[in-house]
Coordinates of C-alpha atoms in Angstrom, one line a residue:
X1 CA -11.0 17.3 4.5
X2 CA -12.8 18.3 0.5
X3 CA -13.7 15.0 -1.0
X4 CA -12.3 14.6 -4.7
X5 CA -15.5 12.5 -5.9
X6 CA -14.9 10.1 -8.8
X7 CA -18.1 8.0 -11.2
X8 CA -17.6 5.9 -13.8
X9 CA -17.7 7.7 -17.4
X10 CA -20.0 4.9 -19.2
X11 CA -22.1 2.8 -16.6
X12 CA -22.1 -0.8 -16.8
X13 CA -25.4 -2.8 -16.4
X14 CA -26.9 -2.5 -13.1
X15 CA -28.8 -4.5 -10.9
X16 CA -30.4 -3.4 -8.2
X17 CA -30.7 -5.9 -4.8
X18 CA -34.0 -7.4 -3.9
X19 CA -35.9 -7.7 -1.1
X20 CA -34.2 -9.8 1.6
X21 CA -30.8 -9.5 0.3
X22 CA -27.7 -9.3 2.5
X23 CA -24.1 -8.2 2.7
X24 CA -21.9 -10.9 3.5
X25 CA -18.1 -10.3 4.1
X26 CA -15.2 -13.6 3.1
X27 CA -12.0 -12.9 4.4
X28 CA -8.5 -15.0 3.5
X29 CA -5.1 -15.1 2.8
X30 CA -3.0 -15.2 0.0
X31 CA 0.0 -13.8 -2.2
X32 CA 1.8 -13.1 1.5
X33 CA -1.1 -10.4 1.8
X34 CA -4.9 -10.7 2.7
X35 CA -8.3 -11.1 0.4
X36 CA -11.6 -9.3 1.6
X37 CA -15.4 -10.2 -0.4
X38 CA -18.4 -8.2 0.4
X39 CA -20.9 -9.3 -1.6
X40 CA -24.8 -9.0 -1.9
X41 CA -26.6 -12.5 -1.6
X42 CA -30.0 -13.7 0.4
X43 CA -29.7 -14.5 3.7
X44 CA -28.7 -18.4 3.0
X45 CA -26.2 -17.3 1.1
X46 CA -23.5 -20.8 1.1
X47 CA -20.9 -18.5 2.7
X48 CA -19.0 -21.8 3.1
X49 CA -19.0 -22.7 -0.2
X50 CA -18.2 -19.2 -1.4
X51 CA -15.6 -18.7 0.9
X52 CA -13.7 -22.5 -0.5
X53 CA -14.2 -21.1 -4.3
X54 CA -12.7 -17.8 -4.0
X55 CA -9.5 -19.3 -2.0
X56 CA -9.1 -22.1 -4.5
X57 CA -9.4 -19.2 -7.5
X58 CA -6.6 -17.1 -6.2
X59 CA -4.6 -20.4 -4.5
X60 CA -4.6 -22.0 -8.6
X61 CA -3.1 -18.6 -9.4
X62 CA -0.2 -18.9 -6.7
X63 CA 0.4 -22.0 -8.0
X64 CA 0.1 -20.7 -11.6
X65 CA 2.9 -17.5 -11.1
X66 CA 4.0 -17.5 -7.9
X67 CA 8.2 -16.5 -7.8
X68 CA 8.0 -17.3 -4.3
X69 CA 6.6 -21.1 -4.6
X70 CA 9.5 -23.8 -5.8
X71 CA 7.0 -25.6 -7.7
X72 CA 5.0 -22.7 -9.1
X73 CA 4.6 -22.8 -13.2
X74 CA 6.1 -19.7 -13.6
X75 CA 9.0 -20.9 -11.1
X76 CA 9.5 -24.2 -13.5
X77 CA 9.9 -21.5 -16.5
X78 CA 12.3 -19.6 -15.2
X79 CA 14.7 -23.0 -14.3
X80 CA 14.0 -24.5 -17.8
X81 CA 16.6 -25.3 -20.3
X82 CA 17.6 -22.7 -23.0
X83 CA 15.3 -23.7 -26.2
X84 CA 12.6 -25.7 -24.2
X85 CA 9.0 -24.6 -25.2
X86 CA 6.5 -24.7 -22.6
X87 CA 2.3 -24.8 -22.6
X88 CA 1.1 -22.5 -20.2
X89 CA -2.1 -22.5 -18.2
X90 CA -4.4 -20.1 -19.0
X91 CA -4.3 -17.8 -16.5
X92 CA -0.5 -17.3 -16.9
X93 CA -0.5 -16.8 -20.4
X94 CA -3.1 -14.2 -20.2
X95 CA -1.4 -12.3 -17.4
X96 CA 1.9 -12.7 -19.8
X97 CA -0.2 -11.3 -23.0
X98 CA -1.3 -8.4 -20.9
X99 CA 2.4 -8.0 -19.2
X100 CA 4.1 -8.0 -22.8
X101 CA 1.2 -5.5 -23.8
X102 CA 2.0 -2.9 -21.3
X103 CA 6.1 -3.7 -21.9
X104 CA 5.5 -2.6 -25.4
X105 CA 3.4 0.2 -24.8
X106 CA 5.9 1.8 -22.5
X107 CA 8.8 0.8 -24.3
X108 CA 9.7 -1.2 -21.1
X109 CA 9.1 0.7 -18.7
X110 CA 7.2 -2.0 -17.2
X111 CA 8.7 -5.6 -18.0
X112 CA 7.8 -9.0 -16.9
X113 CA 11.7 -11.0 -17.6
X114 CA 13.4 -8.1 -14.6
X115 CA 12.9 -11.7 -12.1
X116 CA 16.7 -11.4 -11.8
X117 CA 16.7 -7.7 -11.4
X118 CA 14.0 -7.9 -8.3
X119 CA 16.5 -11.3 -6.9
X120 CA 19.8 -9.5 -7.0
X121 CA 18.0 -6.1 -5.3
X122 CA 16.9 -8.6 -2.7
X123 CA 13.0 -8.1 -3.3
X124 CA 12.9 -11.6 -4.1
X125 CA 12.3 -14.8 -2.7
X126 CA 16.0 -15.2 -1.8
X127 CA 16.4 -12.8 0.8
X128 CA 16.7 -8.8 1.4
X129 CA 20.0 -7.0 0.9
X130 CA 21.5 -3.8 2.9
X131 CA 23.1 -2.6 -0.2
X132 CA 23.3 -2.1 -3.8
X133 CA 24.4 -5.1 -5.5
X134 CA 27.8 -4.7 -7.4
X135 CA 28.3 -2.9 -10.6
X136 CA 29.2 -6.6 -12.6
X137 CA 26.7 -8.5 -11.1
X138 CA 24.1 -5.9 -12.2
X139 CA 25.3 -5.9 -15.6
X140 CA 25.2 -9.6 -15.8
X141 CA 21.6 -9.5 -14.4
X142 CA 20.1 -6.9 -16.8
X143 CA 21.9 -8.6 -19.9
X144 CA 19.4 -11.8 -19.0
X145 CA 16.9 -9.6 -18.5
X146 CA 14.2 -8.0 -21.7
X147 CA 10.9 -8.7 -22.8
X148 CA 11.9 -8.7 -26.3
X149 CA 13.7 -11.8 -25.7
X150 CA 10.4 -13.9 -25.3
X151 CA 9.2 -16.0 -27.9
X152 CA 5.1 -15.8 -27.1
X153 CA 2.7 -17.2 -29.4
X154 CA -0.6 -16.0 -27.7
X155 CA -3.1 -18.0 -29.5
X156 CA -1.6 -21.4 -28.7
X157 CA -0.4 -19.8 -25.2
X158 CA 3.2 -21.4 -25.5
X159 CA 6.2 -19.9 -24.4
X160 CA 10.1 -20.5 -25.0
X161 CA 12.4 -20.2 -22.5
X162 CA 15.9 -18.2 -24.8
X163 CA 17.9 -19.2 -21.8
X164 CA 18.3 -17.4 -18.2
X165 CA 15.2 -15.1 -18.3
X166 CA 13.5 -14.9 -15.0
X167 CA 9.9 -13.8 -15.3
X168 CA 8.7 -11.8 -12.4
X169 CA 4.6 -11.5 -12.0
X170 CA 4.6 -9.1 -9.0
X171 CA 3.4 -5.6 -11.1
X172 CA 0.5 -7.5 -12.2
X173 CA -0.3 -10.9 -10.7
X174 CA -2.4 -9.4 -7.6
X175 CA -4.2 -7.5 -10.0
X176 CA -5.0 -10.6 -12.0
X177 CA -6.1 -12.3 -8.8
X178 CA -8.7 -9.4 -8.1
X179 CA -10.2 -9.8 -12.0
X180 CA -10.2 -13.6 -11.4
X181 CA -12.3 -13.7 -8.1
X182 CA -15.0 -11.2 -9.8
X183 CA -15.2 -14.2 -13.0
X184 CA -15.8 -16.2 -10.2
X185 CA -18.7 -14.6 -8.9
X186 CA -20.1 -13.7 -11.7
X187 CA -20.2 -17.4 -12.8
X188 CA -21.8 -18.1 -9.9
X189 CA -24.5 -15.5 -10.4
X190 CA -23.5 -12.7 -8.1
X191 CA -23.8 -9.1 -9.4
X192 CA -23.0 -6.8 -6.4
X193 CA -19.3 -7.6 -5.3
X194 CA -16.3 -5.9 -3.9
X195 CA -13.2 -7.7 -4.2
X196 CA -9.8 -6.7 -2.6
X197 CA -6.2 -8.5 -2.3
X198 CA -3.5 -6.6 -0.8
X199 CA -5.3 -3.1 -1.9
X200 CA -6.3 -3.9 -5.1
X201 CA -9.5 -3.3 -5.7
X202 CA -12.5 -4.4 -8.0
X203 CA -16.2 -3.5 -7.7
X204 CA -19.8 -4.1 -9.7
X205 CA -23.2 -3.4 -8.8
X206 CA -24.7 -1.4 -5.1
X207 CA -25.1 -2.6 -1.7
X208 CA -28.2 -3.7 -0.2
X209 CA -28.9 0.6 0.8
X210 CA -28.8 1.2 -2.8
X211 CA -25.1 2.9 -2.9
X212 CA -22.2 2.2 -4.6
X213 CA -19.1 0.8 -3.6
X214 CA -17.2 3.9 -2.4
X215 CA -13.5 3.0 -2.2
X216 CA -10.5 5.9 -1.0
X217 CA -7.8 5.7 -3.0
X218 CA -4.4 4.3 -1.3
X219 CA -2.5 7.3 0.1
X220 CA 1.9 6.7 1.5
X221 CA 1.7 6.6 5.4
X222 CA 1.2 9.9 7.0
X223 CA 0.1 11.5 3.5
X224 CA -3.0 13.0 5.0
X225 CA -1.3 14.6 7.6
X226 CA 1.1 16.2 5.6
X227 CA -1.0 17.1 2.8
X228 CA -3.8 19.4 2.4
X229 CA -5.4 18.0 -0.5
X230 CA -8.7 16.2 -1.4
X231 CA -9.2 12.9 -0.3
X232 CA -10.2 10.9 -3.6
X233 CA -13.3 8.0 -3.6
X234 CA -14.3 6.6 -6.6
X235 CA -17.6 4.5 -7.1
X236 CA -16.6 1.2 -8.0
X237 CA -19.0 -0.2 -10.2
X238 CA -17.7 -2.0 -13.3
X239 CA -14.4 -0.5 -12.7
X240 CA -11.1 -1.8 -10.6
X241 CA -8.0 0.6 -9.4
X242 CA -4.8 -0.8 -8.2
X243 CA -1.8 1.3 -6.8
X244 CA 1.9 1.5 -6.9
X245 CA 4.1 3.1 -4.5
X246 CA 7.6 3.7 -3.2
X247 CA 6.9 2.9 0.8
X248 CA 5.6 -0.7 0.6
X249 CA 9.1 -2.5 0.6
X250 CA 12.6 -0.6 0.5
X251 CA 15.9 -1.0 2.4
X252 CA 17.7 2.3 3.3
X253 CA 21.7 2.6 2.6
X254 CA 23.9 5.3 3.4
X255 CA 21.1 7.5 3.8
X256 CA 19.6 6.6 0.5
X257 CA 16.1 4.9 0.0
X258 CA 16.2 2.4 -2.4
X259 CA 12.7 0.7 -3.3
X260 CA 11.2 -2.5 -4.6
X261 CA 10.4 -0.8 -8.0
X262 CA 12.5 -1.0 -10.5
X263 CA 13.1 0.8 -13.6
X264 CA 13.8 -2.4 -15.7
X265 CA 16.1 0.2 -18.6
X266 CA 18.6 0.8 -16.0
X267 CA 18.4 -1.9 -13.0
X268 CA 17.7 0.7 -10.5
X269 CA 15.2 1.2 -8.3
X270 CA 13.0 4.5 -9.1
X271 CA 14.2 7.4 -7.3
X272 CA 12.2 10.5 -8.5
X273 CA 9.8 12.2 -6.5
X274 CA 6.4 9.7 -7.6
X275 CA 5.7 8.1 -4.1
X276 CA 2.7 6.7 -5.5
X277 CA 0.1 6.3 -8.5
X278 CA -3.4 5.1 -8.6
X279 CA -4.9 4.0 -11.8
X280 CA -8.5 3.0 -12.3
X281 CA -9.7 1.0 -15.3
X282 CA -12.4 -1.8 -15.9
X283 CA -9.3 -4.5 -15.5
X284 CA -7.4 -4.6 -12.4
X285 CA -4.9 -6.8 -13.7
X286 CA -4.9 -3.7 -16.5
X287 CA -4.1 -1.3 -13.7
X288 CA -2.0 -3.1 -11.9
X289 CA 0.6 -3.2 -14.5
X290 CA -0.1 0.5 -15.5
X291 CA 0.5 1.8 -12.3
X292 CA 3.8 0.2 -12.3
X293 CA 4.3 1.5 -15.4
X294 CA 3.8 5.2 -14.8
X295 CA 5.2 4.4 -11.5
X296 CA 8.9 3.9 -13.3
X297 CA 8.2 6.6 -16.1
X298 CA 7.7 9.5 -13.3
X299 CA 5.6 12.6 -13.6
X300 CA 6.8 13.9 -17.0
X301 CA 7.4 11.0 -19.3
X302 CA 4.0 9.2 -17.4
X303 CA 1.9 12.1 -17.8
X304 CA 2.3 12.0 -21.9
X305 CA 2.2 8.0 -21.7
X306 CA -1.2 8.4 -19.8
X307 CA -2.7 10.9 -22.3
X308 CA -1.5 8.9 -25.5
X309 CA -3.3 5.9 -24.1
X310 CA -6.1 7.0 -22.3
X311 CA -5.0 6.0 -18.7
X312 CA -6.9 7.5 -15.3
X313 CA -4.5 7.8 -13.2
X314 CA -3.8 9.7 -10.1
X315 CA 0.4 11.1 -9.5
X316 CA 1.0 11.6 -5.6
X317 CA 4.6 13.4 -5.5
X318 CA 6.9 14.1 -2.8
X319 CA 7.5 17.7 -2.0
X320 CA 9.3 19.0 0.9
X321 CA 7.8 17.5 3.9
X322 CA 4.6 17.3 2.0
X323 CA 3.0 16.1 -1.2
X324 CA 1.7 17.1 -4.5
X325 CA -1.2 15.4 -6.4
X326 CA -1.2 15.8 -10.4
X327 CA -4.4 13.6 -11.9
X328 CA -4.3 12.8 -15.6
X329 CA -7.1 14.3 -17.7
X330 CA -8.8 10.5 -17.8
X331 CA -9.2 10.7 -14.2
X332 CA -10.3 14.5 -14.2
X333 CA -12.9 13.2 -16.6
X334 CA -14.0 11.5 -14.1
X335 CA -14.3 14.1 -11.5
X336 CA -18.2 14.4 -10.3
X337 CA -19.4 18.5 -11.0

């Protein structure tokens, strides 16, 4: 199979590994998917201690935005009383600043408040459904539903609850984890990292052999098999990609597939041909949210949103039995000659 190699377009500072350095791998669970570390450290590395931090960073951000925890910060928002203001930790409030970001930028094609959307389509905590949910109850959901409706002031990081809107974390909250383990390292003095929860990825520095982090993008099940075209690697260093695609979590109806994304303007799941998009940025919780976002805007209306702002992203599009890939001119940019 031809290799599609991508290398980061400005380089951040690197650090090569001394003498006697090691890679240590920390494995865990969390956000109903598992974490992986490799990182480069000396041999007496406190893999211990290490391994305690990086669960407690992404266990304070379950905690934090979690939907599917009762007691969950973003869980108590979402019951709170029309009117009520609420101080929010600071991890949720930056997550939200970056969610109503990308909202506006794609005039909602990604939104944070579609919590009741994702419940009644049975993607929530709540249980799964085995059909569409009826025409009224739809309505009812997407008329609590709109990211306009949120009353944000950023600098104080308070939000008010208008009454009924569900926030909904999932198109960003993994990606958020990824950047928030990387701070962690980095405060704790390591500078050659790979960090990954639930296939969101983040990377910085070379392993001990001198190479990069050389990551394959995410392909649907059975893509390479179907599909004569380039596998794509990227060199993670300084730079995080997250995907988004149609075949993690569906239910099928009367022959029609109806997936967990949802294109927040209508209530309906996505159903054009975009099985999948891979964005790379220097944020994952950036990407993460972007590839949700091109995700619901399909080829077309995703390709121009990409180019106006700059996105590297990578379209994989059903066709026939077989796929298509269509990269943006960010991530040709990025293409190695």
């Amino acid at each position: 199979m031809d290799r599609r190699v991508l290398l980061p377009t400005a380089l951040a500072p690197l650090t090569p590994p001394m003498n006697g350095e090691q890679l240590h791998t920390l494995h865990g669970l969390t956000m109903g998917t598992s974490w992986t570390v490799k990182l480069v450290a000396p041999a007496g590395f406190p893999r211990a201690q290490a391994q305690a931090g990086i669960q407690a960073t992404l266990d304070r951000v379950v905690r934090e935005m979690s939907q599917w925890e009762a007691d969950s910060d973003l869980a108590r928002f979402n019951r709170a009383d029309a009117g009520s203001r609420h101080a929010l930790p600071a991890g949720f409030a930056e997550v939200l600043g970056c969610a109503l970001d990308v909202a506006h930028a794609s005039d909602g094609a990604f939104d944070p408040s579609v919590g009741e959307l994702v419940a009644l389509w049975g993607f929530g905590p709540a249980g799964a459904r085995t059909e569409p949910p009826p025409a009224p109850a739809l309505a009812a959901a997407r008329a609590r539903c709109g990211w306009q409706k949120l009353d944000f002031d950023a600098r104080k990081a308070k939000a008010l609850q208008p009454g009924g809107l569900h926030l909904d974390f999932s198109g960003i909250a993994k990606g958020f984890g990824v950047d928030e383990v990387a701070r962690h390292l980095a405060e704790r003095g390591v500078e050659s990292y790979l960090v990954e929860v639930g296939g969101e990825l983040r990377g910085l520095g070379v392993k001990p052999n001198g190479q990069p982090w050389w990551v394959a993008l995410e392909t649907p099940p059975g893509a390479d098999d179907a599909t004569p075209t380039a596998q794509t690697i990227v060199a993670l260093h300084g730079l995080a990609v997250a995907s988004s695609g149609d075949y993690r979590r569906y239910f099928e109806h009367a022959g029609q597939c109806y997936a967990h994304t949802l294109d927040p303007r209508s209530g309906w799941p996505v159903a054009h041909a975009c099985a999948q998009v891979s964005v790379v940025g220097t944020s994952c919780m950036w990407a993460d949210a972007q590839a949700t976002a091109l995700t619901v805007l399909g080829l077309e209306a995703g390709m121009a949103y990409a180019q106006e702002h700059d996105i590297a992203a990578l379209f994989l599009l059903r066709e026939g039995a077989g796929f298509r890939e269509i990269a943006t001119p960010a991530l040709q940019a990025m293409a190695a000659p």
